[in-house]
Structures are given as C-alpha cells and as structure tokens.
mmCIF file of C-alpha atoms in Angstrom:
data_model
loop_
_atom_site.group_PDB
_atom_site.id
_atom_site.type_symbol
_atom_site.label_atom_id
_atom_site.label_comp_id
_atom_site.label_asym_id
_atom_site.label_seq_id
_atom_site.Cartn_x
_atom_site.Cartn_y
_atom_site.Cartn_z
ATOM 1 C CA MET A 1 -13.816 54.539 4.099
ATOM 2 C CA GLN A 2 -16.028 53.179 6.863
ATOM 3 C CA VAL A 3 -16.232 49.457 7.585
ATOM 4 C CA THR A 4 -18.797 47.840 9.845
ATOM 5 C CA LEU A 5 -18.614 44.109 10.451
ATOM 6 C CA ASP A 6 -19.288 41.393 12.951
ATOM 7 C CA GLY A 7 -16.468 38.923 12.555
ATOM 8 C CA VAL A 8 -12.790 38.912 11.711
ATOM 9 C CA LEU A 9 -11.070 41.653 9.738
ATOM 10 C CA SER A 10 -7.467 41.040 8.783
ATOM 11 C CA GLY A 11 -4.864 42.886 6.768
ATOM 12 C CA HIS A 12 -2.709 45.952 7.213
ATOM 13 C CA PHE A 13 -4.314 49.120 8.500
ATOM 14 C CA PHE A 14 -2.361 52.338 8.819
ATOM 15 C CA ASN A 15 -3.520 55.007 11.289
ATOM 16 C CA PRO A 16 -6.931 53.468 12.048
ATOM 17 C CA VAL A 17 -9.468 55.504 14.004
ATOM 18 C CA ILE A 18 -11.745 53.496 16.286
ATOM 19 C CA THR A 19 -14.861 55.047 17.760
ATOM 20 C CA GLY A 20 -16.768 53.166 20.401
ATOM 21 C CA THR A 21 -15.332 50.031 21.975
ATOM 22 C CA ALA A 22 -12.533 47.905 20.543
ATOM 23 C CA LYS A 23 -12.786 44.311 21.777
ATOM 24 C CA PHE A 24 -9.877 41.881 21.981
ATOM 25 C CA ALA A 25 -9.512 38.204 22.791
ATOM 26 C CA ASP A 26 -8.218 37.376 26.293
ATOM 27 C CA GLY A 27 -4.755 36.334 25.093
ATOM 28 C CA SER A 28 -2.012 34.930 27.325
ATOM 29 C CA ALA A 29 1.484 35.768 28.522
ATOM 30 C CA SER A 30 3.057 33.905 25.604
ATOM 31 C CA LEU A 31 0.550 35.171 23.025
ATOM 32 C CA PRO A 32 -0.908 38.527 24.162
ATOM 33 C CA SER A 33 -3.975 39.837 22.364
ATOM 34 C CA ILE A 34 -2.567 43.369 21.901
ATOM 35 C CA THR A 35 0.912 43.262 20.408
ATOM 36 C CA ASN A 36 2.914 44.449 17.429
ATOM 37 C CA ALA A 37 3.722 42.570 14.243
ATOM 38 C CA GLY A 38 7.426 42.203 14.993
ATOM 39 C CA ASP A 39 7.258 40.878 18.567
ATOM 40 C CA LEU A 40 4.271 38.594 19.074
ATOM 41 C CA ASN A 41 5.100 37.467 22.635
ATOM 42 C CA THR A 42 5.284 41.000 24.106
ATOM 43 C CA GLY A 43 2.144 43.010 24.777
ATOM 44 C CA PHE A 44 -1.083 43.238 26.757
ATOM 45 C CA TRP A 45 -3.634 40.544 27.572
ATOM 46 C CA PHE A 46 -6.510 39.857 29.979
ATOM 47 C CA SER A 47 -6.204 37.041 32.551
ATOM 48 C CA ALA A 48 -9.598 37.610 34.235
ATOM 49 C CA ALA A 49 -12.503 40.036 34.383
ATOM 50 C CA ASP A 50 -11.394 43.562 35.366
ATOM 51 C CA THR A 51 -7.712 42.637 34.974
ATOM 52 C CA ILE A 52 -5.088 43.656 32.422
ATOM 53 C CA ASN A 53 -1.659 42.061 32.196
ATOM 54 C CA ALA A 54 1.599 42.863 30.416
ATOM 55 C CA SER A 55 4.117 40.347 29.172
ATOM 56 C CA VAL A 56 7.635 40.656 27.778
ATOM 57 C CA ALA A 57 9.338 37.821 25.892
ATOM 58 C CA GLY A 58 6.390 35.543 26.708
ATOM 59 C CA SER A 59 6.497 36.050 30.485
ATOM 60 C CA GLU A 60 4.101 38.088 32.608
ATOM 61 C CA VAL A 61 5.764 41.154 34.142
ATOM 62 C CA LEU A 62 2.738 43.150 35.352
ATOM 63 C CA GLU A 63 -0.863 42.641 36.466
ATOM 64 C CA VAL A 64 -3.291 45.483 37.181
ATOM 65 C CA ASP A 65 -6.719 44.980 38.724
ATOM 66 C CA ALA A 66 -9.112 47.022 40.870
ATOM 67 C CA THR A 67 -7.167 46.448 44.083
ATOM 68 C CA ALA A 68 -3.486 46.111 43.175
ATOM 69 C CA ILE A 69 -0.670 46.595 40.724
ATOM 70 C CA THR A 70 1.452 43.453 40.899
ATOM 71 C CA ILE A 71 4.966 43.288 39.484
ATOM 72 C CA ALA A 72 6.076 39.746 38.719
ATOM 73 C CA SER A 73 8.738 38.162 40.918
ATOM 74 C CA GLY A 74 12.175 38.758 39.443
ATOM 75 C CA THR A 75 11.099 41.992 37.720
ATOM 76 C CA ASP A 76 12.748 45.184 38.978
ATOM 77 C CA LEU A 77 10.869 48.420 39.556
ATOM 78 C CA VAL A 78 13.319 51.121 38.487
ATOM 79 C CA MET A 79 12.762 54.708 39.613
ATOM 80 C CA GLY A 80 14.814 57.853 39.287
ATOM 81 C CA ALA A 81 17.027 58.857 42.212
ATOM 82 C CA THR A 82 14.762 61.760 43.173
ATOM 83 C CA ASP A 83 11.478 59.817 42.809
ATOM 84 C CA LYS A 84 9.461 58.743 45.833
ATOM 85 C CA LEU A 85 7.492 55.528 46.327
ATOM 86 C CA TYR A 86 4.276 56.513 48.123
ATOM 87 C CA LEU A 87 2.685 53.941 50.391
ATOM 88 C CA ASP A 88 -0.669 55.624 51.010
ATOM 89 C CA GLY A 89 -3.104 57.866 49.213
ATOM 90 C CA GLY A 90 -2.382 60.865 51.442
ATOM 91 C CA GLY A 91 1.150 61.389 50.198
ATOM 92 C CA ASN A 92 2.718 61.501 53.657
ATOM 93 C CA THR A 93 4.184 57.973 53.816
ATOM 94 C CA TYR A 94 6.921 57.182 51.311
ATOM 95 C CA ILE A 95 10.341 55.676 50.639
ATOM 96 C CA TYR A 96 13.072 57.577 48.807
ATOM 97 C CA GLU A 97 16.809 57.566 48.203
ATOM 98 C CA ASN A 98 18.293 60.441 50.207
ATOM 99 C CA SER A 99 21.882 59.889 49.054
ATOM 100 C CA ALA A 100 23.971 57.221 47.352
ATOM 101 C CA ASP A 101 23.296 53.799 48.897
ATOM 102 C CA GLN A 102 20.884 55.205 51.522
ATOM 103 C CA ILE A 103 17.102 55.087 51.640
ATOM 104 C CA SER A 104 14.722 56.851 53.973
ATOM 105 C CA PHE A 105 11.239 55.972 55.177
ATOM 106 C CA ILE A 106 8.883 58.875 55.881
ATOM 107 C CA VAL A 107 5.774 58.117 57.968
#
C-alpha cells in the first residue's frame, strides 16, 4: 500500500518504509517530537535550526549542532576504561585512564 498525503496521518504502523524526507514538529524536552509510545517524555527534538536535542524523563541531556556536542550539566559521559577522549581532529591530543584512579593527558 502506498499513501501520499499532506496533513496528519495517525494510527499504528508496523515496519514503515519512508523514502524521501520525513518531517517532524520541533518538539521540546518534555514532549519530544520523535519518541516511542510507552515513554512520551524521552526522545529527540529540535530546539533551533541545524540543532538536534535528546531528552530523558523530560529533561534535555544532549544538544548537537554544527559546532559542538553539548552534554547537559549533571549528565555523566561514561566511557570504557580503555577508551580515549580526543581533544583535536588530529588524534594526537587525548585523555585516557592509564590505571585505576589515574588519568593521563597526551599532547
């Protein structure tokens, strides 16, 4: 079945295939525009042009735009013990955990 419309389509759709562009309302932290049926205050939304945000339990936890990835205050960034946090595009400046309770800075 193929459906073409300009308006609102509601109901339950299983395994939809979208070709072209899917457009969503801007949404907000407490009511994101891309979410699941069982958890309406967790998902993705758009706070401004060229910006996508993520919220959990109605609070913003992440913002991504053309210049930065911003993690909300009070939200932890958890990485594996052997992962490195790179601080430049060249891959030669990073922070890592070299042993329990010790971090190293490589510049």
